[in-house]
XYZ file of C-alpha atoms in Angstrom:
536
model
C 2.781 -12.925 21.812
C 0.997 -9.919 23.464
C 4.255 -8.124 23.268
C 5.133 -8.663 19.693
C 1.805 -7.293 18.626
C 2.253 -4.216 20.795
C 5.707 -3.819 19.004
C 4.129 -4.092 15.438
C 1.312 -1.854 16.541
C 3.882 0.757 17.852
C 5.733 0.613 14.640
C 2.549 1.243 12.581
C 1.622 4.390 14.517
C 5.094 5.617 14.067
C 5.156 5.082 10.329
C 1.861 6.944 10.152
C 2.808 9.703 12.245
C 5.802 10.162 10.339
C 4.060 10.067 6.859
C 1.468 12.694 8.441
C 4.456 14.921 9.373
C 5.981 14.660 5.882
C 2.739 15.324 4.045
C 2.076 18.192 6.279
C 5.521 19.761 5.388
C 4.446 19.038 1.809
C 1.890 21.949 2.044
C 3.143 25.297 2.363
C 2.560 27.306 5.432
C 0.063 30.212 4.971
C -0.191 33.457 6.983
C -3.019 36.046 6.310
C -2.385 39.589 7.628
C -4.743 42.442 7.509
C -2.808 45.552 8.060
C -5.692 47.610 9.888
C -9.025 45.939 10.397
C -11.026 49.357 10.760
C -11.324 51.785 8.085
C -13.762 54.651 6.981
C -15.730 54.548 3.985
C -13.265 55.547 0.777
C -10.234 54.625 2.728
C -7.859 51.515 2.046
C -5.999 48.922 3.655
C -3.538 46.127 2.624
C -3.942 42.339 3.062
C -0.891 40.047 2.885
C -1.117 36.204 2.131
C 2.254 35.062 2.781
C 3.580 31.464 1.785
C 6.748 29.793 3.286
C 8.236 26.515 3.248
C 7.690 25.898 -0.403
C 9.438 23.888 -2.869
C 7.351 24.817 -6.076
C 5.485 27.395 -7.886
C 2.365 29.077 -6.416
C -0.509 30.709 -8.541
C -3.588 32.576 -7.322
C -6.702 30.610 -8.506
C -9.750 32.931 -7.237
C -10.263 35.581 -5.009
C -13.669 36.755 -3.495
C -16.031 39.268 -4.230
C -17.465 40.963 -1.325
C -20.167 43.618 -2.084
C -19.265 46.786 -0.566
C -15.578 46.159 -0.728
C -13.437 46.685 -3.757
C -10.493 44.098 -3.644
C -7.742 44.459 -6.080
C -3.979 42.729 -6.611
C -1.436 44.801 -6.168
C 1.797 42.800 -6.652
C 4.017 39.662 -5.113
C 7.294 39.528 -3.334
C 9.437 36.383 -3.094
C 12.409 35.281 -0.973
C 14.701 31.863 -1.194
C 16.302 29.888 1.349
C 18.801 27.188 0.698
C 19.277 24.758 3.644
C 21.143 21.346 3.895
C 21.109 20.968 0.308
C 17.356 21.728 -0.233
C 16.127 24.992 -1.797
C 12.892 26.482 -0.223
C 11.482 29.699 -1.070
C 8.576 31.874 0.177
C 6.245 34.269 -1.505
C 3.914 37.034 -0.302
C 0.569 38.249 -2.298
C -0.551 41.678 -1.385
C -4.008 42.886 -2.150
C -5.510 46.490 -1.678
C -8.814 46.550 -0.304
C -10.967 49.629 -0.380
C -14.131 50.321 1.392
C -17.544 51.703 -0.484
C -20.045 51.225 2.078
C -20.063 51.339 6.041
C -20.650 47.858 7.695
C -18.904 44.513 9.077
C -17.707 42.606 6.669
C -16.196 38.944 6.607
C -13.480 38.516 3.856
C -13.551 34.901 2.624
C -10.619 32.895 2.017
C -8.532 33.554 -1.028
C -7.772 30.280 -3.237
C -4.258 29.359 -4.458
C -2.954 26.270 -6.428
C 0.830 24.996 -5.130
C 2.347 22.026 -6.579
C -1.032 20.704 -7.824
C -2.687 20.970 -4.707
C -5.357 23.643 -3.605
C -4.429 26.144 -0.528
C -6.594 28.498 1.081
C -6.075 31.711 3.206
C -7.736 32.232 6.513
C -10.989 34.413 6.562
C -10.316 37.826 8.072
C -12.941 40.607 9.550
C -13.087 44.425 8.462
C -15.092 47.230 10.159
C -15.984 49.969 7.882
C -17.122 53.234 9.827
C -19.097 56.116 8.290
C -18.218 58.525 5.493
C -14.622 59.151 5.330
C -12.162 61.395 3.244
C -12.277 61.027 -0.739
C -11.363 57.674 -2.357
C -7.365 57.210 -2.055
C -7.622 55.393 -5.739
C -10.291 54.962 -7.803
C -9.927 52.900 -10.872
C -11.273 54.509 -14.140
C -13.772 52.620 -15.993
C -12.523 51.460 -19.712
C -13.501 54.230 -22.166
C -13.690 53.724 -25.868
C -14.073 56.618 -28.387
C -13.976 56.810 -32.313
C -13.115 60.245 -34.021
C -12.959 61.470 -37.577
C -11.396 64.477 -38.798
C -14.369 65.278 -41.345
C -17.669 64.322 -41.445
C -18.787 65.725 -44.811
C -16.470 65.254 -47.856
C -16.088 64.233 -51.264
C -15.579 61.178 -52.860
C -11.762 60.415 -52.789
C -11.154 63.205 -50.392
C -8.895 61.878 -47.607
C -9.829 62.093 -43.922
C -8.280 60.671 -40.582
C -10.015 58.062 -38.294
C -8.505 57.237 -34.765
C -9.679 54.894 -32.176
C -8.857 55.627 -28.535
C -9.006 53.626 -25.442
C -8.649 55.288 -22.200
C -8.161 53.539 -18.572
C -6.752 54.212 -15.110
C -4.917 50.460 -15.340
C -2.194 49.511 -17.550
C -3.574 48.066 -20.906
C -2.221 45.716 -23.138
C -3.794 46.044 -26.505
C -3.781 42.411 -28.567
C -5.506 43.351 -31.486
C -9.116 43.993 -33.104
C -11.028 40.624 -32.893
C -13.702 42.123 -35.091
C -12.266 44.732 -37.509
C -13.606 48.016 -38.068
C -16.289 48.305 -40.647
C -15.015 50.452 -43.609
C -17.048 49.150 -46.613
C -17.020 51.228 -49.296
C -13.610 52.991 -48.035
C -10.147 52.625 -48.714
C -7.859 52.643 -45.724
C -4.439 52.805 -44.773
C -2.831 52.539 -41.137
C -0.567 55.368 -40.037
C 2.596 55.420 -38.022
C 3.377 58.805 -36.290
C 5.811 59.922 -34.083
C 3.590 60.265 -30.979
C 2.366 56.568 -31.623
C 3.553 54.344 -28.691
C 3.952 50.710 -28.400
C 0.665 50.073 -26.548
C 1.675 46.482 -25.726
C 4.090 47.707 -23.233
C 2.750 51.225 -22.595
C -0.168 52.779 -20.747
C -2.772 53.559 -23.115
C -4.361 57.050 -21.961
C -6.561 59.733 -23.457
C -4.747 61.530 -25.893
C -2.612 58.235 -27.130
C -4.741 56.584 -29.998
C -4.717 52.750 -30.351
C -4.934 53.022 -34.360
C -4.691 56.114 -36.834
C -5.789 55.248 -40.361
C -6.056 57.559 -43.414
C -9.407 56.717 -45.085
C -11.135 57.887 -48.470
C -14.805 56.965 -49.683
C -15.111 55.242 -52.934
C -18.640 55.958 -53.545
C -21.208 58.790 -52.363
C -23.909 58.488 -49.786
C -24.288 58.405 -46.282
C -22.138 55.812 -44.589
C -21.622 54.604 -40.895
C -18.085 53.655 -40.136
C -16.137 52.519 -37.422
C -17.368 49.640 -34.772
C -15.332 46.539 -34.234
C -14.230 44.824 -31.334
C -10.642 44.621 -29.626
C -8.992 42.466 -27.145
C -7.214 44.410 -24.269
C -5.387 42.936 -21.088
C -6.620 44.874 -17.917
C -4.595 44.921 -14.808
C -1.307 44.190 -13.617
C 0.352 46.909 -11.705
C -2.201 49.766 -11.173
C -2.987 50.751 -7.384
C -6.298 49.120 -7.888
C -5.925 46.739 -10.973
C -7.033 43.110 -10.221
C -5.255 39.817 -11.640
C -4.406 40.655 -15.273
C -7.415 39.342 -17.201
C -8.452 39.695 -20.997
C -11.550 41.711 -22.071
C -13.367 42.377 -25.063
C -14.546 45.914 -25.814
C -16.980 47.516 -28.284
C -16.102 50.788 -30.142
C -18.900 52.853 -31.413
C -19.360 54.272 -35.003
C -19.351 57.525 -36.932
C -21.521 58.814 -39.398
C -19.899 60.324 -42.637
C -21.481 62.032 -45.679
C -19.469 61.709 -48.971
C -20.755 63.697 -52.004
C -19.681 63.216 -55.529
C -17.155 65.514 -57.411
C -18.717 68.034 -59.302
C -18.924 67.126 -63.015
C -18.760 70.803 -64.400
C -15.408 71.810 -65.226
C -13.734 68.374 -64.832
C -10.410 68.102 -66.973
C -10.518 65.634 -69.399
C -7.343 63.792 -67.753
C -8.731 63.903 -64.315
C -8.245 60.621 -62.446
C -10.056 61.333 -59.314
C -7.216 62.541 -57.372
C -8.211 65.086 -54.485
C -6.199 67.221 -52.599
C -3.618 69.954 -52.912
C -0.391 68.957 -54.941
C 2.800 70.001 -56.529
C 4.912 68.014 -58.788
C 8.494 68.332 -60.111
C 10.625 65.999 -62.314
C 14.512 65.101 -62.202
C 15.252 64.942 -65.711
C 18.648 65.085 -67.804
C 18.103 66.835 -70.929
C 21.277 65.314 -72.787
C 20.767 63.815 -76.072
C 20.739 60.003 -76.254
C 20.729 57.546 -79.183
C 17.826 55.727 -80.704
C 16.727 52.694 -78.330
C 18.714 53.669 -75.392
C 16.671 54.464 -72.262
C 16.357 57.866 -70.526
C 14.833 58.330 -67.003
C 12.481 60.765 -65.854
C 11.673 60.750 -62.080
C 8.693 62.504 -61.092
C 7.694 63.399 -57.661
C 4.172 64.358 -56.499
C 4.098 66.073 -52.933
C 1.386 67.971 -50.874
C -1.601 67.203 -48.924
C -4.409 64.765 -50.107
C -5.094 61.362 -51.111
C -1.638 59.301 -51.500
C -3.585 56.340 -50.757
C -5.106 55.927 -54.318
C -2.914 58.711 -56.250
C -3.276 58.169 -59.767
C -0.192 58.182 -62.104
C 0.467 61.557 -63.951
C 0.817 61.387 -67.626
C 2.673 63.486 -70.595
C 0.779 66.115 -72.082
C 1.858 65.161 -75.711
C 1.615 61.616 -77.202
C 5.063 59.618 -77.525
C 5.604 59.601 -81.057
C 8.376 57.332 -82.200
C 9.179 56.769 -78.241
C 8.058 53.872 -75.911
C 7.328 54.771 -72.329
C 7.173 52.589 -69.046
C 5.806 53.874 -65.817
C 6.878 52.684 -62.354
C 5.697 53.536 -59.094
C 8.233 54.145 -56.715
C 8.431 55.040 -52.839
C 5.108 56.730 -51.126
C 5.669 58.604 -47.724
C 2.744 59.806 -45.781
C 2.021 61.072 -42.533
C -0.757 63.210 -40.596
C -0.180 66.801 -40.021
C -2.750 68.881 -38.520
C -5.566 66.409 -39.213
C -4.508 66.183 -43.088
C -2.813 63.547 -44.844
C 0.513 64.883 -46.145
C 2.545 62.711 -48.685
C 5.048 62.326 -51.227
C 4.943 59.749 -53.886
C 7.394 59.098 -56.635
C 7.162 57.769 -60.165
C 9.661 56.929 -62.616
C 9.381 56.998 -66.558
C 11.632 54.845 -68.861
C 11.335 56.733 -72.307
C 13.303 54.571 -75.238
C 12.945 56.592 -78.421
C 12.797 54.648 -81.789
C 14.096 57.035 -84.439
C 16.398 60.205 -84.331
C 15.039 63.865 -84.365
C 13.622 65.842 -81.372
C 11.492 64.164 -78.929
C 9.070 66.515 -77.376
C 6.692 64.739 -74.661
C 5.380 68.056 -73.325
C 4.948 68.225 -69.671
C 4.183 65.865 -67.081
C 0.804 66.907 -65.603
C -1.708 65.588 -63.124
C -5.207 67.166 -62.870
C -6.782 67.302 -59.234
C -9.738 68.464 -57.321
C -9.057 70.763 -54.523
C -11.813 69.789 -51.964
C -11.188 73.021 -49.958
C -11.533 75.622 -52.703
C -14.190 73.161 -54.504
C -12.261 73.783 -57.899
C -10.515 71.875 -60.399
C -6.711 72.276 -60.631
C -3.645 70.834 -62.371
C 0.183 70.673 -61.423
C 2.775 70.214 -64.147
C 6.618 69.935 -64.410
C 8.754 71.747 -67.123
C 8.724 70.148 -70.475
C 10.398 67.019 -71.184
C 12.277 67.479 -74.463
C 15.875 65.861 -75.767
C 17.451 65.207 -78.910
C 17.634 61.589 -80.255
C 20.753 60.579 -82.560
C 20.773 57.777 -84.806
C 21.463 54.251 -83.038
C 20.751 50.710 -83.422
C 18.016 48.612 -81.755
C 19.172 46.473 -78.599
C 17.896 43.103 -78.074
C 16.163 44.011 -75.005
C 15.555 47.309 -73.087
C 13.678 47.727 -69.716
C 10.434 48.905 -71.824
C 10.314 46.045 -73.758
C 9.211 43.735 -71.036
C 5.638 44.942 -70.782
C 5.039 46.830 -73.878
C 6.187 44.810 -76.607
C 8.211 46.573 -79.697
C 5.642 49.258 -80.027
C 6.224 50.037 -83.565
C 3.647 50.985 -86.173
C 3.774 48.117 -88.069
C 3.104 46.033 -84.722
C -0.475 43.991 -85.152
C -2.442 43.740 -82.286
C -3.933 40.491 -83.215
C -0.845 39.015 -82.693
C -0.957 39.559 -79.126
C -4.292 38.144 -78.593
C -3.108 34.848 -80.617
C -0.034 34.614 -78.135
C -2.381 35.528 -75.133
C -4.917 32.746 -76.093
C -1.862 30.028 -76.973
C -0.320 30.706 -73.247
C -3.821 30.570 -71.552
C -3.443 27.268 -70.053
C -0.014 28.339 -68.474
C -0.156 32.005 -67.633
C -1.667 35.034 -68.011
C -0.276 37.846 -70.139
C -0.996 41.285 -68.216
C -0.158 43.792 -71.208
C 0.276 47.618 -69.819
C -0.589 49.735 -72.813
C -1.287 53.415 -72.568
C -4.568 54.521 -74.300
C -3.022 57.154 -76.187
C -0.446 54.799 -77.442
C -3.224 52.360 -78.634
C -4.892 55.293 -80.260
C -1.574 55.951 -82.409
C -1.031 52.593 -83.135
C -4.626 51.347 -84.210
C -5.498 54.534 -85.822
C -9.268 53.984 -84.914
C -9.848 57.728 -83.832
C -7.827 61.102 -83.510
C -7.586 63.140 -80.388
C -10.553 65.188 -80.987
C -12.755 61.844 -81.130
C -11.476 61.725 -77.552
C -13.474 64.767 -76.402
C -16.359 62.962 -75.252
C -17.771 66.372 -73.912
C -18.643 66.914 -77.642
C -20.426 63.646 -78.189
C -24.235 63.535 -78.486
C -26.821 60.920 -79.559
C -25.353 57.505 -80.630
C -21.798 58.543 -80.355
C -22.398 58.504 -76.306
C -19.947 55.758 -74.899
C -19.188 54.309 -78.358
C -15.429 54.872 -78.268
C -15.027 53.526 -74.797
C -17.046 50.460 -75.635
C -14.542 49.629 -78.305
C -11.491 50.320 -76.132
C -13.230 48.057 -73.689
C -13.323 45.261 -75.867
C -9.908 45.956 -77.191
C -8.432 45.730 -73.797
C -10.599 42.404 -72.748
C -9.196 40.830 -76.130
C -5.721 41.758 -74.774
C -6.219 41.141 -71.384
C -5.172 44.423 -70.320
C -6.755 44.809 -67.171
C -5.515 48.353 -66.281
C -6.572 50.000 -69.764
C -9.648 47.957 -69.510
C -10.451 49.605 -65.795
C -9.640 53.053 -67.116
C -11.923 52.756 -70.222
C -14.803 51.292 -68.319
C -14.743 54.251 -65.722
C -14.822 56.718 -68.317
C -17.669 54.888 -70.295
C -19.809 55.202 -67.048
C -19.034 58.700 -66.938
C -20.191 59.445 -70.336
C -23.259 57.147 -70.375
C -24.144 59.154 -67.259
C -23.876 62.557 -68.827
C -25.496 61.742 -71.879
C -28.905 62.240 -73.259
C -30.475 59.668 -71.065
C -30.009 58.787 -67.467
C -30.035 55.250 -68.346
C -29.972 52.405 -65.251
C -29.078 54.578 -62.688
C -28.768 51.875 -60.178
C -27.082 49.501 -62.252
C -24.388 52.157 -63.194
C -23.897 52.985 -59.562
C -23.307 49.393 -58.950
C -20.620 49.100 -61.660
C -18.780 52.309 -60.466
C -18.535 50.669 -56.948
C -17.262 47.510 -58.421
C -14.689 49.318 -60.904
C -13.457 51.456 -57.903
C -12.818 48.439 -55.781
C -10.809 47.117 -58.502
C -8.830 50.374 -59.092
C -8.256 51.838 -55.808
C -9.120 48.886 -52.877
C -6.506 46.494 -54.560
C -8.909 43.928 -55.737
C -7.774 41.505 -58.574
C -9.857 41.569 -61.594
C -9.659 38.337 -63.848
C -10.825 37.715 -67.519
C -14.648 36.795 -66.505
C -14.961 39.953 -64.395
C -13.531 42.161 -67.328
C -16.288 40.102 -69.762
C -18.971 40.527 -67.233
C -18.404 44.224 -66.658
C -18.266 44.869 -70.459
C -21.323 42.991 -71.515
C -23.423 44.988 -68.677
C -22.025 48.432 -69.926
C -22.667 47.610 -73.526
C -26.406 46.507 -72.554
C -26.888 49.573 -70.868
C -25.475 51.788 -73.685
C -27.310 49.958 -76.126
C -30.678 50.650 -74.015
C -29.781 54.781 -74.262
C -29.810 54.299 -78.257
């Protein structure tokens, strides 16, 4: 009886020992090696933590912070074994330790995770003697900066804003968590040949994270910039730590914006600022009536290509319809200036035989460097029109209607009202064409500089009402902007604060890409009309 009991006890002890040995082999073997345990201040030594006999992945969880020492992860090395059909591998983690102060240090264990288990290295001792040589490798702290190419400029004048991030570590830029503050400005990102993919390259001084072309919509003192970005620090530098995400704050820049002078402002000035040249690609051969003729116009130079307005013909299109389209735009930064090229395509459909003379394609602009208004023009656009039959549909029919003198504008309003439940009709209608069709006023009436007294803004109010009735947002915005200009330069200042708010709102619709609906147009129309009536 006693012998049987002893045998059972022996089996239990054997099984427990076998289980213990198997369990022990489930944990990897850990070896901690310090290359040098005595260094001077400023010097570095390497520490290797080696794992062997592993059957799964291992990853670091935490490493100690020791005052007076800088500990940084520098890399890993792996090796694989395949014995008796079982694969096992080992891995070595290397750390660089730099001495900052004299003393005797005990470096606590490093913590790792292997197959769901926690594994620790052993504690090691390091002695640091007095002052030594210069540090072998000192990490540069994160440094951010924001620059602007100009701090004092005109409304609509472009400038370049750059965001910089510099550090001794390899940086991965994950994007802005909080975008820069640019309220009151239009912005367009610029890709330049010296830009680099910062997600896989080193961000260093002279390599901006972001380059933007900017232009102010309203005068005043503005604070722009700021924002927070997310970056990944570490992962390969001499003293880089385990890769970790950091949030960094960028600073602000003060910019002073002044109004473009009113004196000498051309009648056809639409707010363009820069120095431009304009040329046309035009075939002057005859066409038949109701056939399309294309005129391609290219504007080039330095200036605000973000909100560049469409140029216009110097003569009314009497007996023809004109549809304008925007083509490609190319912009770049050259010597802190915004250089670009923009294409416009005009489709002309003559409606009667004879000589069609549209004059020149012209754009008025303000040269900020010279402080003067200038204009760029193409050669004359003129060609012969032979008799022809009206086609069922041309490209210009899509948006402008048939455009004939007998056309009744009320008809468009009725159609728009009937279709209001299903769609919104956007009718692109040139103001000069409208004056020609409606016969409400002559070219001379358009010269608001000569108006005084009750005439201030009156014609613009009528234009706004007509555009509102036809839901022509483009024409409405142009008329509203000019109405504010006329009221501001009239015999009374009116309500300056309300006018400034309306001007900024209209600039947002025109330049910043905001959509304007019928309620917005009605609200602006009513407000401008009230201000105008208050002047009378």
